[in-house]
mmCIF file of C-alpha atoms in Angstrom:
data_model
loop_
_atom_site.group_PDB
_atom_site.id
_atom_site.type_symbol
_atom_site.label_atom_id
_atom_site.label_comp_id
_atom_site.label_asym_id
_atom_site.label_seq_id
_atom_site.Cartn_x
_atom_site.Cartn_y
_atom_site.Cartn_z
ATOM 1 C CA UNK Z 21 -0.024 -0.104 -0.054
ATOM 2 C CA UNK Z 22 1.887 3.185 -1.178
ATOM 3 C CA UNK Z 23 -1.219 5.483 -1.295
ATOM 4 C CA UNK Z 24 -0.392 7.229 1.914
ATOM 5 C CA UNK Z 25 3.387 7.281 3.253
ATOM 6 C CA UNK Z 26 4.573 8.408 6.440
ATOM 7 C CA UNK Z 27 8.185 9.237 7.533
ATOM 8 C CA UNK Z 28 9.800 8.395 9.898
ATOM 9 C CA UNK Z 29 8.508 5.035 10.719
ATOM 10 C CA UNK Z 30 10.080 5.097 14.135
ATOM 11 C CA UNK Z 31 11.096 8.086 16.191
ATOM 12 C CA UNK Z 32 12.699 8.314 19.647
ATOM 13 C CA UNK Z 33 13.092 11.840 21.151
ATOM 14 C CA UNK Z 34 13.591 13.514 24.503
ATOM 15 C CA UNK Z 35 11.162 15.777 25.969
ATOM 16 C CA UNK Z 36 13.225 18.891 25.051
ATOM 17 C CA UNK Z 37 13.561 17.878 21.324
ATOM 18 C CA UNK Z 38 11.836 19.358 18.300
ATOM 19 C CA UNK Z 39 10.889 16.895 15.537
ATOM 20 C CA UNK Z 40 8.442 16.735 12.636
ATOM 21 C CA UNK Z 41 6.361 13.814 11.329
ATOM 22 C CA UNK Z 42 5.738 13.786 7.520
ATOM 23 C CA UNK Z 43 2.792 12.486 5.584
ATOM 24 C CA UNK Z 44 2.278 12.432 1.946
ATOM 25 C CA UNK Z 45 -0.658 11.074 -0.029
ATOM 26 C CA UNK Z 46 -0.717 10.108 -3.653
ATOM 27 C CA UNK Z 47 -4.427 9.465 -4.147
ATOM 28 C CA UNK Z 48 -5.505 12.880 -5.211
ATOM 29 C CA UNK Z 49 -7.523 13.500 -2.165
ATOM 30 C CA UNK Z 50 -8.688 16.737 -0.645
ATOM 31 C CA UNK Z 51 -8.739 16.019 3.088
ATOM 32 C CA UNK Z 52 -5.927 14.769 5.480
ATOM 33 C CA UNK Z 53 -6.066 13.769 9.029
ATOM 34 C CA UNK Z 54 -3.809 13.079 12.045
ATOM 35 C CA UNK Z 55 -4.837 10.432 14.459
ATOM 36 C CA UNK Z 56 -3.011 9.229 17.780
ATOM 37 C CA UNK Z 57 -3.367 5.553 18.570
ATOM 38 C CA UNK Z 58 -2.300 4.494 22.049
ATOM 39 C CA UNK Z 59 -2.408 0.811 23.152
ATOM 40 C CA UNK Z 60 -5.897 -0.560 23.823
ATOM 41 C CA UNK Z 61 -7.575 2.720 23.287
ATOM 42 C CA UNK Z 62 -9.750 4.151 20.373
ATOM 43 C CA UNK Z 63 -8.097 6.077 17.734
ATOM 44 C CA UNK Z 64 -8.080 9.697 18.661
ATOM 45 C CA UNK Z 65 -8.779 12.154 15.821
ATOM 46 C CA UNK Z 66 -6.297 15.077 16.314
ATOM 47 C CA UNK Z 67 -6.613 17.278 13.340
ATOM 48 C CA UNK Z 68 -8.484 17.464 10.041
ATOM 49 C CA UNK Z 69 -7.538 19.470 7.040
ATOM 50 C CA UNK Z 70 -9.667 20.033 4.044
ATOM 51 C CA UNK Z 71 -8.248 21.791 1.006
ATOM 52 C CA UNK Z 72 -5.414 22.851 3.107
ATOM 53 C CA UNK Z 73 -7.513 24.514 5.613
ATOM 54 C CA UNK Z 74 -7.949 23.161 9.195
ATOM 55 C CA UNK Z 75 -11.457 22.230 9.873
ATOM 56 C CA UNK Z 76 -11.156 20.286 13.085
ATOM 57 C CA UNK Z 77 -8.937 20.539 16.241
ATOM 58 C CA UNK Z 78 -10.012 18.205 18.983
ATOM 59 C CA UNK Z 79 -8.410 20.280 21.934
ATOM 60 C CA UNK Z 80 -5.075 18.977 21.141
ATOM 61 C CA UNK Z 81 -2.220 20.271 23.373
ATOM 62 C CA UNK Z 82 -0.195 23.072 21.756
ATOM 63 C CA UNK Z 83 3.010 20.961 21.795
ATOM 64 C CA UNK Z 84 1.451 19.470 18.614
ATOM 65 C CA UNK Z 85 1.437 21.777 15.606
ATOM 66 C CA UNK Z 86 0.033 20.680 12.256
ATOM 67 C CA UNK Z 87 0.908 22.043 9.057
ATOM 68 C CA UNK Z 88 -0.587 21.434 5.622
ATOM 69 C CA UNK Z 89 1.235 23.232 2.840
ATOM 70 C CA UNK Z 90 -0.738 21.530 0.072
ATOM 71 C CA UNK Z 91 -3.444 18.924 -0.365
ATOM 72 C CA UNK Z 92 -0.627 16.205 -0.869
ATOM 73 C CA UNK Z 93 1.341 16.774 2.362
ATOM 74 C CA UNK Z 94 0.847 17.046 5.903
ATOM 75 C CA UNK Z 95 3.204 17.624 8.744
ATOM 76 C CA UNK Z 96 3.038 17.232 12.584
ATOM 77 C CA UNK Z 97 5.466 19.346 14.419
ATOM 78 C CA UNK Z 98 6.498 18.137 17.788
ATOM 79 C CA UNK Z 99 7.949 20.074 20.688
ATOM 80 C CA UNK Z 100 8.314 19.700 24.339
ATOM 81 C CA UNK Z 101 6.521 16.272 24.474
ATOM 82 C CA UNK Z 102 5.745 14.231 27.463
ATOM 83 C CA UNK Z 103 6.191 10.588 27.903
ATOM 84 C CA UNK Z 104 2.362 9.967 27.689
ATOM 85 C CA UNK Z 105 2.595 11.338 24.140
ATOM 86 C CA UNK Z 106 4.347 8.124 23.056
ATOM 87 C CA UNK Z 107 2.069 6.432 20.636
ATOM 88 C CA UNK Z 108 1.478 5.440 17.014
ATOM 89 C CA UNK Z 109 0.702 8.593 15.023
ATOM 90 C CA UNK Z 110 -1.391 7.712 11.979
ATOM 91 C CA UNK Z 111 -1.974 9.922 8.873
ATOM 92 C CA UNK Z 112 -4.938 9.345 6.717
ATOM 93 C CA UNK Z 113 -6.618 11.003 3.727
ATOM 94 C CA UNK Z 114 -10.027 11.081 2.026
ATOM 95 C CA UNK Z 115 -11.632 12.378 -0.970
ATOM 96 C CA UNK Z 116 -13.499 15.070 1.035
ATOM 97 C CA UNK Z 117 -14.474 15.603 4.690
ATOM 98 C CA UNK Z 118 -18.002 14.601 4.281
ATOM 99 C CA UNK Z 119 -19.016 11.334 6.066
ATOM 100 C CA UNK Z 120 -19.102 8.758 4.503
ATOM 101 C CA UNK Z 121 -15.779 9.199 2.867
ATOM 102 C CA UNK Z 122 -13.438 6.254 3.240
ATOM 103 C CA UNK Z 123 -10.214 7.085 4.800
ATOM 104 C CA UNK Z 124 -7.001 5.731 3.695
ATOM 105 C CA UNK Z 125 -4.327 5.433 6.172
ATOM 106 C CA UNK Z 126 -0.534 5.458 6.178
ATOM 107 C CA UNK Z 127 1.554 2.824 8.213
ATOM 108 C CA UNK Z 128 2.150 5.339 11.008
ATOM 109 C CA UNK Z 129 4.978 6.674 12.925
ATOM 110 C CA UNK Z 130 5.966 4.874 16.237
ATOM 111 C CA UNK Z 131 6.943 7.723 18.601
ATOM 112 C CA UNK Z 132 8.604 7.177 21.777
ATOM 113 C CA UNK Z 133 9.177 10.041 24.125
ATOM 114 C CA UNK Z 134 11.851 9.523 26.824
ATOM 115 C CA UNK V 25 -22.195 11.568 20.795
ATOM 116 C CA UNK V 26 -22.418 8.029 19.648
ATOM 117 C CA UNK V 27 -20.246 6.082 21.876
ATOM 118 C CA UNK V 28 -19.294 2.732 20.421
ATOM 119 C CA UNK V 29 -18.550 -0.482 22.209
ATOM 120 C CA UNK V 30 -17.145 -3.626 20.916
ATOM 121 C CA UNK V 31 -15.714 -6.899 22.478
ATOM 122 C CA UNK V 32 -12.085 -6.752 23.264
ATOM 123 C CA UNK V 33 -11.059 -10.074 21.639
ATOM 124 C CA UNK V 34 -12.517 -13.057 19.909
ATOM 125 C CA UNK V 35 -11.232 -16.454 18.878
ATOM 126 C CA UNK V 36 -12.313 -18.462 15.928
ATOM 127 C CA UNK V 37 -11.002 -21.235 13.647
ATOM 128 C CA UNK V 38 -10.221 -21.348 9.865
ATOM 129 C CA UNK V 39 -13.266 -21.946 7.777
ATOM 130 C CA UNK V 40 -15.654 -20.525 10.243
ATOM 131 C CA UNK V 41 -17.978 -17.553 10.047
ATOM 132 C CA UNK V 42 -17.200 -14.726 12.318
ATOM 133 C CA UNK V 43 -19.528 -12.157 13.795
ATOM 134 C CA UNK V 44 -18.324 -9.130 15.611
ATOM 135 C CA UNK V 45 -20.925 -6.777 17.047
ATOM 136 C CA UNK V 46 -20.503 -3.046 17.805
ATOM 137 C CA UNK V 47 -23.086 -1.079 20.089
ATOM 138 C CA UNK V 48 -23.692 2.495 19.345
ATOM 139 C CA UNK V 49 -26.845 3.373 21.325
ATOM 140 C CA UNK V 50 -26.795 7.135 20.588
ATOM 141 C CA UNK V 51 -26.180 6.843 16.930
ATOM 142 C CA UNK V 52 -27.719 10.068 15.203
ATOM 143 C CA UNK V 53 -29.925 10.052 12.074
ATOM 144 C CA UNK V 54 -27.117 10.980 9.625
ATOM 145 C CA UNK V 55 -24.517 8.730 11.104
ATOM 146 C CA UNK V 56 -22.872 5.955 8.877
ATOM 147 C CA UNK V 57 -21.158 2.875 10.323
ATOM 148 C CA UNK V 58 -17.760 1.917 8.942
ATOM 149 C CA UNK V 59 -15.572 -0.982 9.829
ATOM 150 C CA UNK V 60 -11.807 -1.077 9.477
ATOM 151 C CA UNK V 61 -9.257 -3.836 9.695
ATOM 152 C CA UNK V 62 -5.792 -3.350 11.072
ATOM 153 C CA UNK V 63 -2.710 -5.471 10.961
ATOM 154 C CA UNK V 64 0.413 -4.978 13.081
ATOM 155 C CA UNK V 65 2.590 -2.192 11.966
ATOM 156 C CA UNK V 66 0.000 -0.835 9.453
ATOM 157 C CA UNK V 67 -2.771 1.637 9.395
ATOM 158 C CA UNK V 68 -6.449 0.609 9.402
ATOM 159 C CA UNK V 69 -7.891 -0.416 6.059
ATOM 160 C CA UNK V 70 -11.534 0.050 5.094
ATOM 161 C CA UNK V 71 -13.567 -3.128 5.032
ATOM 162 C CA UNK V 72 -17.305 -2.088 4.651
ATOM 163 C CA UNK V 73 -19.720 0.700 5.282
ATOM 164 C CA UNK V 74 -23.362 0.983 5.820
ATOM 165 C CA UNK V 75 -26.372 3.015 6.952
ATOM 166 C CA UNK V 76 -29.140 0.553 7.564
ATOM 167 C CA UNK V 77 -30.281 -3.042 6.819
ATOM 168 C CA UNK V 78 -27.613 -5.089 5.178
ATOM 169 C CA UNK V 79 -24.723 -4.402 2.935
ATOM 170 C CA UNK V 80 -22.326 -7.008 1.280
ATOM 171 C CA UNK V 81 -19.078 -6.765 -0.543
ATOM 172 C CA UNK V 82 -16.511 -9.295 -1.581
ATOM 173 C CA UNK V 83 -14.905 -9.688 1.865
ATOM 174 C CA UNK V 84 -17.657 -9.048 4.357
ATOM 175 C CA UNK V 85 -21.360 -8.439 5.337
ATOM 176 C CA UNK V 86 -22.755 -5.676 7.536
ATOM 177 C CA UNK V 87 -25.972 -6.170 9.326
ATOM 178 C CA UNK V 88 -27.679 -3.104 10.864
ATOM 179 C CA UNK V 89 -30.959 -3.494 12.645
ATOM 180 C CA UNK V 90 -33.872 -1.099 12.189
ATOM 181 C CA UNK V 91 -33.090 0.838 15.426
ATOM 182 C CA UNK V 92 -29.371 1.195 14.320
ATOM 183 C CA UNK V 93 -28.137 0.972 17.828
ATOM 184 C CA UNK V 94 -25.799 -1.971 16.911
ATOM 185 C CA UNK V 95 -24.158 -3.439 13.947
ATOM 186 C CA UNK V 96 -22.668 -6.690 13.260
ATOM 187 C CA UNK V 97 -19.550 -7.312 10.951
ATOM 188 C CA UNK V 98 -19.773 -10.883 9.343
ATOM 189 C CA UNK V 99 -16.522 -12.553 7.904
ATOM 190 C CA UNK V 100 -17.446 -15.701 6.082
ATOM 191 C CA UNK V 101 -14.986 -18.555 6.095
ATOM 192 C CA UNK V 102 -12.161 -16.893 7.857
ATOM 193 C CA UNK V 103 -8.567 -17.860 7.385
ATOM 194 C CA UNK V 104 -5.346 -17.228 9.396
ATOM 195 C CA UNK V 105 -4.696 -13.942 7.454
ATOM 196 C CA UNK V 106 -8.085 -12.534 8.989
ATOM 197 C CA UNK V 107 -6.171 -12.222 12.377
ATOM 198 C CA UNK V 108 -6.106 -8.607 13.003
ATOM 199 C CA UNK V 109 -7.866 -5.940 14.977
ATOM 200 C CA UNK V 110 -11.256 -4.807 13.806
ATOM 201 C CA UNK V 111 -12.540 -1.229 14.414
ATOM 202 C CA UNK V 112 -16.174 0.041 14.353
ATOM 203 C CA UNK V 113 -16.463 3.624 13.350
ATOM 204 C CA UNK V 114 -19.574 5.842 13.728
ATOM 205 C CA UNK V 115 -19.429 9.085 11.728
ATOM 206 C CA UNK V 116 -21.135 12.059 12.871
ATOM 207 C CA UNK V 117 -22.323 14.328 10.124
ATOM 208 C CA UNK V 118 -22.598 17.597 11.771
ATOM 209 C CA UNK V 119 -20.771 20.961 12.053
ATOM 210 C CA UNK V 120 -18.430 19.273 14.696
ATOM 211 C CA UNK V 121 -17.346 16.658 12.448
ATOM 212 C CA UNK V 122 -16.793 14.019 15.069
ATOM 213 C CA UNK V 123 -15.579 10.496 14.384
ATOM 214 C CA UNK V 124 -16.234 8.089 17.049
ATOM 215 C CA UNK V 125 -14.029 4.929 16.907
ATOM 216 C CA UNK V 126 -14.583 1.834 18.904
ATOM 217 C CA UNK V 127 -11.533 0.501 20.825
ATOM 218 C CA UNK V 128 -11.147 -2.487 18.516
ATOM 219 C CA UNK V 129 -11.670 -6.042 18.605
ATOM 220 C CA UNK V 130 -8.747 -8.365 18.419
ATOM 221 C CA UNK V 131 -9.675 -11.424 16.249
ATOM 222 C CA UNK V 132 -7.336 -14.424 16.440
ATOM 223 C CA UNK V 133 -8.007 -17.176 13.984
ATOM 224 C CA UNK V 134 -6.610 -20.574 14.854
ATOM 225 C CA UNK V 135 -5.738 -23.434 12.531
#
């Protein structure tokens, strides 16, 4: 599955570091999403972008900062993270933001905060 | 909000039919129900979606009763490769654009 790619696949960072996660979709979609997946918990929707504009922000801490420079690329900038932020971060895309639109997911970035 | 509840885990055997039920008591009129499958080290993958009654595709069926307070994903004749986590998702089509995911059902298929 190469429709949605994410880099890096694994990331270990200290609490004072600044890093960025990258997502790219090759499907021609107009909407992109960031999710957090923690063990044994439901997927948590963090951010939604439609046509490069943010349409949803589920009260995510400011230490997570998204950026969507165009409809194919999505970034998640990380700074001053906490150990509880360790999780799998998934990127997804869909044709639009209207439900029901099938979301296509990338493989995720496994983040560990020390 | 439509909170979804699904079993934490299930076991079955190759060749059997597996049914996984998701409860969503507060589902709204405009909500759709979608099921995703996730393998280790991969993102979720779409399986099937429905609004009411029954939907069938080449890999699964989805049964939704008239009250829509639950839904059942049916996997016919499972194989070892169906071992995965299955998520129920209820979409809320309103200005808040909430997507309510279940915690997932870990399905283990045995030989």
